[in-house]
Amino acid sequence: MPAVTFKNVNFKYRVQSQATLHDVSFAFDYGEKIIIAGPSGSGKTTIGHLINGLIPQSFPGNLDGQILVNDQDVSKLDIFNLSFAVATVLQDTDAQFVGMTVAEDVSFLLENENIDHQTLLKKTNHWLTELNLQSVKNHHPQELSGGQKQRVSMAGVLSSDSKILLFDEPLANLDPAAGRAAIQLISQLQKKLNLTVIIIEHRLEEALKIQADKLVIVSRGKIIANDTPDRVLQSGVVSQVGLREPLYLTALKKAGFDLSLEKHLTDLSSLNQELVSKKISNWLNTQISVKKPNPGQLILSIKNLFFSYPKQSVFKDFNLDFYAGQITAIVGKNGSGKSTFSNLVTGFLKQDSGQIFFDGQSLDSLSVKERADKIGYVLQNPNQMISQNIVFDEVAYGLKLREVNPEEIKTRVRRVLKISGLDSMRHWPVSALSFGQKKRVTIASVLVLEPQILLLDEPTAGQDYLNYRSIMNFVASLNREHHTSIIVITHDMHLMLEYADRALALVDGKILADDRPAVLLSNLELLKEASLAPTSLYNLARFSQVDPIKLSERLVESEADL
Amino acid sequence: MNNNSFNLAYRDRGTWLDRASGATKLLAFIFLSGISMIVLDTRFLIFLVILSLIVLKISRVKFSEVSFLIKLVVFFMIINLLMIYVLAPGYGAQLYHSKDIIFGSGPYALTKQELLYLVNISLEYFVAVPLALIFLLTTNPSEFASGLNRIGISYKISYAVSLALRYIPDVTKEYQQISLSQQARGNEISKKAGFFKRLRGAAAILVPLLLSSIDRIESVSQAMELRRFGAKKKRSWYFAEQLKAVDWLVLFIVLLIMIGGVILLVVNGGRFWNPFIH
């Protein structure tokens, strides 16, 4: 009997007019590893909610067809009974942290089962050990890294002894190295405890490392593919539905390699090395000359900066320069000073000593508001920035507060809305927009103040490929056509590789590397130190015995041609 | 922005007060501040003030952590005292059946009796505030929840209380982030701006804060349901420690003080100690 079965499932949320799932059928067997992938709004999360019982408990709607978990019809089980069968790790690891400390959070489920105190302590202890959390068991959630938080979430649901483990976008909030570690850990646990693992994720390059048994592709509420990853990748359906396929496959395709003949695309070493090598080398020779614009003048300069929090020093004699017209990516693991850096530049925090110069002028005497006219800062979560109901008002807000005259406000806002592709939506309520559109509204509302530098914090975190493209192409066009200098803080190696002119690795308050993105991504030692990970292009370059830097840059160039 | 104003959170400061049960501390706070409101005997109140200040010292709570709150309470205390004096300048004389004018004349003459009454009221504040701070800052919210549950309050309510305490630092952080991004947009919420401007400015922060808090509540309740919160009538607690010797000792001392207060009630022949009649 299969672990999870869907038979002709249709589902419509009560609050929506259109059905989200159409005639979905599949069966997952015990002990399998399954990846469910699809673009935003494809229905993949809905499938997850149907498996773990959040539908209909939290999201009511109309369901027909049959869903069986452990051979039991879920319509006869409530969420509590279902949670014995399926253990769910939610995407937002912060939100699911219910306990005050790690140990309490891990024991939360056992507490709710009213298990006697001795057994509770014993079991909690067991799972703390199993997930390597003993050393942090008395820590608060704020003191943990992303990877640790995720391990806590896993321990907290595995204690139910469920055999089916469901992950909702496990990689979204992790830095690349932590993402790899998470995939490895899931794989180990799966083997050791003989679990059925279902991962909902759109980042295939990283997720496929788990060596899944099945890759299910969902698009517009329908199952488009349900087969071994090898066969799904071979069919080319991944890029057709707007997902990003692993980079090495894109490179192979561009080099003219025929993927449809290969049986084991997930395993690079199964390919004909000689042929791959030849194709890739030829492709690299077609490289158009690297035409990097020279960096402009010095625009932002940080000199001898010192900053520490009450208990922790972050920057000691920190120096960094930015040049006009560049897109600079700042990467590095969580807690290495990236947010502190942006808070110092925007004036949210005050440095202990040292100075920050903008265009030769010291920023020290300027208020947060005055700095914002020069350096626009866009927070990661658009919901933290938006305070007006209507798109136009939201973008106009900063100008109104600066008491610009209404006529000028109108022209300036319309101009920015046109650049942002939002002009036709200017009378819409902000709440009707998608995440990507909201993000654009927040960028527009900062842009309207005409800053020379745009500072973006994780602009694409948790976004699927289409949203990612739309946000970043917009940012790149600002850079290209309006000469806005861009500083992006990111975990996304693809973003850095594809859009940045310059990459900075910031680790523990120090700049470890300052180079072209492709160069930085080829330095394995550095990547390890910065909690980053090489992309699959690196492996392809090794396999075909070419320079990984050249290969990365060639791929970016070919994508830009499109 | 005064960042210190938001440091009202539990932290293990490594004293026996952190180890005492939250329920014990709550009971001690309620009973001691209660008796201080009933027995208006200046000697007794001074004893309680000294006691609660000593305990505050022992708790290792730093003044910087609570300075904002203390300033706020002192402000309200002064208003309270002024109001009493303005509305009932003769209340002290009435209470103590005598009238010794220190200075002034007419109905607003300051009498020794009124002064003593006002001193008593201020002392009540100085008993209650340190005790409340000790309770808030040395009590682990989860441990407190299990304590509440043990004295008979439903676990859902107990847990809601502890969850609220648990999210104070998170929401504070989010508030600061939103407020700063609003300032960058040009929203002036400092004292420089006028009252209505500040009011509108505050609304612009509250809207996003409210929306993101609703998001947060939604995810937390999902996370709790997925881990079977509410599935059973009873739940066990990770922090289900039994009352320890220190708890019994504290409760015993509180009991002694209560008895002392009751004796004073009898000796003084009522709530008020009256030094003016010999």
Short mmCIF file of C-alpha atoms in Angstrom, two decimals, chain A residues 52 54 57-59 79-80 83-84 88 90 95-100 103-105 107-115 117 120-121 124 141-142 156-157 160 348 368-369 372 379 383-387 394 397-398 401-403 445, chain B residues 10-11 140-142 155 159 163 166-167 169-170 174 177-178 180-188 197 200-201 204 207-208 212 215-216 218-220 222-232 234-241:
data_model
loop_
_atom_site.label_atom_id
_atom_site.label_comp_id
_atom_site.label_asym_id
_atom_site.label_seq_id
_atom_site.Cartn_x
_atom_site.Cartn_y
_atom_site.Cartn_z
CA ASN A 52 -1.00 17.45 6.30
CA LEU A 54 -4.13 22.32 7.04
CA GLN A 57 -8.58 22.98 9.15
CA SER A 58 -7.04 26.37 8.33
CA PHE A 59 -8.05 26.83 4.69
CA ILE A 79 -5.64 17.58 11.61
CA PHE A 80 -4.64 16.10 14.96
CA SER A 83 -0.40 14.86 12.28
CA PHE A 84 0.43 11.41 13.66
CA THR A 88 5.37 18.82 8.56
CA LEU A 90 6.96 24.67 7.51
CA ALA A 95 7.13 31.27 12.80
CA GLN A 96 7.00 27.62 13.73
CA PHE A 97 9.29 28.12 16.67
CA VAL A 98 6.72 28.03 19.43
CA GLY A 99 8.83 27.28 22.50
CA MET A 100 11.02 29.76 24.35
CA ALA A 103 14.45 22.01 24.20
CA GLU A 104 10.93 23.29 24.82
CA ASP A 105 10.23 23.59 21.14
CA SER A 107 9.14 18.80 23.31
CA PHE A 108 6.10 20.85 22.24
CA LEU A 109 4.35 18.01 20.45
CA LEU A 110 5.04 15.59 23.29
CA GLU A 111 3.68 18.09 25.79
CA ASN A 112 0.48 18.33 23.80
CA GLU A 113 0.21 14.57 23.91
CA ASN A 114 0.20 14.86 27.69
CA ILE A 115 3.05 12.38 27.95
CA HIS A 117 7.27 14.02 32.44
CA LEU A 120 8.90 13.48 27.76
CA LEU A 121 12.38 14.37 28.96
CA THR A 124 13.15 15.15 23.90
CA PRO A 141 15.43 31.00 18.68
CA GLN A 142 17.03 34.39 17.97
CA GLY A 156 9.97 18.92 16.88
CA VAL A 157 7.90 16.95 14.38
CA SER A 160 5.67 12.14 16.82
CA PHE A 348 19.50 53.24 11.35
CA VAL A 368 17.83 58.85 8.34
CA LYS A 369 15.44 60.85 6.15
CA ALA A 372 17.27 58.17 2.18
CA LEU A 379 13.67 45.79 3.08
CA ASN A 383 4.84 43.90 3.92
CA GLN A 384 7.10 45.68 6.38
CA MET A 385 7.31 48.72 4.12
CA ILE A 386 3.86 49.18 2.66
CA SER A 387 1.59 51.47 4.66
CA GLU A 394 2.23 54.20 -1.59
CA TYR A 397 4.08 58.75 0.16
CA GLY A 398 7.74 59.74 0.50
CA LEU A 401 6.00 63.70 3.44
CA ARG A 402 8.67 65.87 1.87
CA GLU A 403 5.97 68.36 0.95
CA SER A 445 8.44 53.99 -3.60
CA TYR B 10 13.15 37.57 30.85
CA ARG B 11 16.80 36.61 30.96
CA ASN B 140 10.69 32.29 32.29
CA PRO B 141 7.41 32.63 30.37
CA SER B 142 7.06 28.91 29.69
CA TYR B 155 -3.59 25.38 29.55
CA TYR B 159 0.06 29.08 26.90
CA LEU B 163 3.37 33.01 23.91
CA ARG B 166 7.68 35.05 24.15
CA TYR B 167 6.91 37.25 21.13
CA PRO B 169 11.23 40.70 21.59
CA ASP B 170 10.27 39.63 18.04
CA GLU B 174 9.90 44.22 13.81
CA GLN B 177 12.60 47.82 11.54
CA ILE B 178 9.29 49.19 10.23
CA LEU B 180 13.12 53.02 10.69
CA SER B 181 12.03 52.26 7.16
CA GLN B 182 9.18 54.73 7.65
CA GLN B 183 11.63 57.35 8.86
CA ALA B 184 13.69 56.78 5.75
CA ARG B 185 10.60 57.48 3.68
CA GLY B 186 10.38 60.78 5.53
CA ASN B 187 7.85 59.94 8.19
CA GLU B 188 8.76 62.14 11.14
CA LYS B 197 1.70 64.53 12.26
CA ARG B 200 -0.53 59.93 11.38
CA GLY B 201 3.07 58.77 11.43
CA ALA B 204 1.77 54.35 9.11
CA VAL B 207 -0.59 49.20 9.65
CA PRO B 208 2.40 47.17 8.44
CA SER B 212 2.81 41.27 9.56
CA ASP B 215 0.75 36.79 9.17
CA ARG B 216 2.81 35.68 12.11
CA GLU B 218 -1.47 32.63 11.19
CA SER B 219 1.79 30.72 10.77
CA VAL B 220 2.18 30.15 14.50
CA GLN B 222 -0.70 26.48 11.89
CA ALA B 223 2.57 25.33 13.41
CA MET B 224 0.81 24.67 16.71
CA GLU B 225 -2.05 22.75 15.14
CA LEU B 226 0.37 20.64 13.13
CA ARG B 227 1.95 19.68 16.40
CA ARG B 228 -1.37 18.84 17.99
CA PHE B 229 -1.83 21.78 20.33
CA GLY B 230 -5.35 21.52 21.68
CA ALA B 231 -5.85 17.88 20.75
CA LYS B 232 -6.19 16.75 24.36
CA LYS B 234 -4.61 18.12 29.40
CA ARG B 235 -1.01 18.62 28.44
CA SER B 236 2.27 17.99 30.20
CA TRP B 237 5.04 20.55 30.50
CA TYR B 238 8.72 20.36 29.82
CA PHE B 239 9.20 22.80 32.72
CA ALA B 240 7.00 20.89 35.09
CA GLU B 241 9.20 21.26 38.12
#
